[in-house]
Amino acid sequence: MSRAPSIRTGLTSEEIKQDFRENLRCGLGRADRFATKYDQYYALALTVRDRVLQRTVESMETYGGANARRARFRVEDGILADVAPTLLFLLGLPQPVEMTGRNLLVQCRKEKK
């Protein structure tokens, strides 16, 4: 299903920046100049969440709704540098070669007995 571009779920840098600012101002009630590092982190988390949830809904619509087969993941131990590659994976975007971190999500496979 093709959707119109939206700052809430768009993937361009301008849409992501605008959604981040909107989450900071409207979601948290913080002006840019008064926002703490925590406020900025939280606004970013909301911005990423919107995109992940949109992709989840699109996948359900595309691949069979509520009865679709789901992949299961577990989270491995990691470091702060691993957060960005994991978010890129969740958004379905490629990880740049320059990025040193790794995706923290490992697909769980059913063990055959």
Tab-separated table of C-alpha atoms in Angstrom:
chain	number	residue	atom	x	y	z
A	1	MET	CA	0.000	0.000	0.000
A	2	SER	CA	1.523	3.331	-1.048
A	3	ARG	CA	1.323	6.125	1.492
A	4	ALA	CA	1.754	9.858	1.216
A	5	PRO	CA	4.948	11.246	2.803
A	6	SER	CA	4.564	12.123	6.466
A	7	ILE	CA	6.851	13.748	9.021
A	8	ARG	CA	5.578	11.187	11.509
A	9	THR	CA	6.884	8.209	9.533
A	10	GLY	CA	9.003	9.632	6.698
A	11	LEU	CA	12.617	8.605	6.195
A	12	THR	CA	14.164	11.712	4.675
A	13	SER	CA	16.527	13.638	6.914
A	14	GLU	CA	14.214	16.656	6.850
A	15	GLU	CA	11.158	14.582	7.878
A	16	ILE	CA	13.111	12.955	10.717
A	17	LYS	CA	14.428	16.330	11.946
A	18	GLN	CA	10.950	17.844	11.831
A	19	ASP	CA	9.415	14.888	13.699
A	20	PHE	CA	12.185	15.063	16.318
A	21	ARG	CA	11.485	18.776	16.888
A	22	GLU	CA	7.736	18.092	17.040
A	23	ASN	CA	8.224	15.287	19.583
A	24	LEU	CA	10.459	17.527	21.676
A	25	ARG	CA	8.050	20.469	21.605
A	26	CYS	CA	4.604	18.795	21.483
A	27	GLY	CA	5.328	15.360	22.953
A	28	LEU	CA	7.514	16.547	25.836
A	29	GLY	CA	6.631	20.232	26.079
A	30	ARG	CA	10.263	21.374	25.786
A	31	ALA	CA	11.674	24.293	23.837
A	32	ASP	CA	14.883	23.429	21.959
A	33	ARG	CA	17.054	25.705	24.045
A	34	PHE	CA	15.768	24.332	27.381
A	35	ALA	CA	15.816	20.640	26.473
A	36	THR	CA	18.151	18.434	28.486
A	37	LYS	CA	20.164	15.582	26.978
A	38	TYR	CA	17.521	13.227	28.407
A	39	ASP	CA	14.737	15.215	26.704
A	40	GLN	CA	16.604	14.980	23.407
A	41	TYR	CA	17.163	11.243	23.849
A	42	TYR	CA	13.480	10.686	24.662
A	43	ALA	CA	12.335	12.742	21.661
A	44	LEU	CA	14.669	10.702	19.450
A	45	ALA	CA	13.275	7.461	20.896
A	46	LEU	CA	9.740	8.616	20.042
A	47	THR	CA	10.881	9.549	16.542
A	48	VAL	CA	12.372	6.097	15.965
A	49	ARG	CA	9.352	4.378	17.555
A	50	ASP	CA	6.995	6.038	15.069
A	51	ARG	CA	8.983	4.665	12.153
A	52	VAL	CA	9.354	1.169	13.594
A	53	LEU	CA	5.615	0.924	14.334
A	54	GLN	CA	4.752	2.141	10.835
A	55	ARG	CA	6.984	-0.547	9.302
A	56	THR	CA	5.345	-3.139	11.576
A	57	VAL	CA	1.877	-2.159	10.369
A	58	GLU	CA	3.026	-2.159	6.735
A	59	SER	CA	4.522	-5.634	7.182
A	60	MET	CA	1.312	-6.970	8.721
A	61	GLU	CA	-0.714	-5.555	5.817
A	62	THR	CA	1.720	-6.929	3.247
A	63	TYR	CA	2.446	-10.360	4.686
A	64	GLY	CA	-0.823	-11.671	5.999
A	65	GLY	CA	-2.166	-9.690	8.924
A	66	ALA	CA	-2.334	-10.917	12.493
A	67	ASN	CA	-1.723	-14.566	11.529
A	68	ALA	CA	1.521	-13.816	9.676
A	69	ARG	CA	4.632	-15.714	10.680
A	70	ARG	CA	6.804	-13.603	12.930
A	71	ALA	CA	10.538	-13.679	13.415
A	72	ARG	CA	11.726	-13.759	17.008
A	73	PHE	CA	14.795	-11.920	18.160
A	74	ARG	CA	16.904	-11.802	21.282
A	75	VAL	CA	19.163	-8.943	22.301
A	76	GLU	CA	22.862	-9.611	22.748
A	77	ASP	CA	25.167	-7.686	25.066
A	78	GLY	CA	26.489	-4.589	23.392
A	79	ILE	CA	27.900	-1.117	23.714
A	80	LEU	CA	26.550	2.339	22.940
A	81	ALA	CA	28.029	2.199	19.420
A	82	ASP	CA	25.673	-0.730	18.697
A	83	VAL	CA	22.479	1.320	19.121
A	84	ALA	CA	22.604	3.089	15.739
A	85	PRO	CA	23.182	-0.103	13.686
A	86	THR	CA	20.297	-1.759	15.533
A	87	LEU	CA	17.965	1.166	14.803
A	88	LEU	CA	18.995	1.153	11.148
A	89	PHE	CA	18.165	-2.567	10.997
A	90	LEU	CA	14.732	-1.975	12.542
A	91	LEU	CA	14.064	0.781	10.010
A	92	GLY	CA	15.173	-1.466	7.162
A	93	LEU	CA	18.066	0.808	6.230
A	94	PRO	CA	21.605	-0.298	5.345
A	95	GLN	CA	24.436	0.196	7.830
A	96	PRO	CA	27.180	2.487	6.466
A	97	VAL	CA	30.605	0.863	6.162
A	98	GLU	CA	32.090	3.575	8.412
A	99	MET	CA	29.819	2.556	11.294
A	100	THR	CA	31.768	0.363	13.706
A	101	GLY	CA	28.879	-0.913	15.822
A	102	ARG	CA	26.845	-4.033	15.174
A	103	ASN	CA	23.170	-4.949	15.168
A	104	LEU	CA	22.191	-6.192	18.652
A	105	LEU	CA	19.236	-8.231	17.420
A	106	VAL	CA	19.918	-11.859	16.624
A	107	GLN	CA	17.210	-13.904	14.978
A	108	CYS	CA	16.204	-16.893	17.091
A	109	ARG	CA	15.820	-20.071	15.117
A	110	LYS	CA	13.644	-22.962	16.208
A	111	GLU	CA	15.832	-25.835	17.230
A	112	LYS	CA	15.050	-29.060	15.395
A	113	LYS	CA	14.762	-32.038	17.694
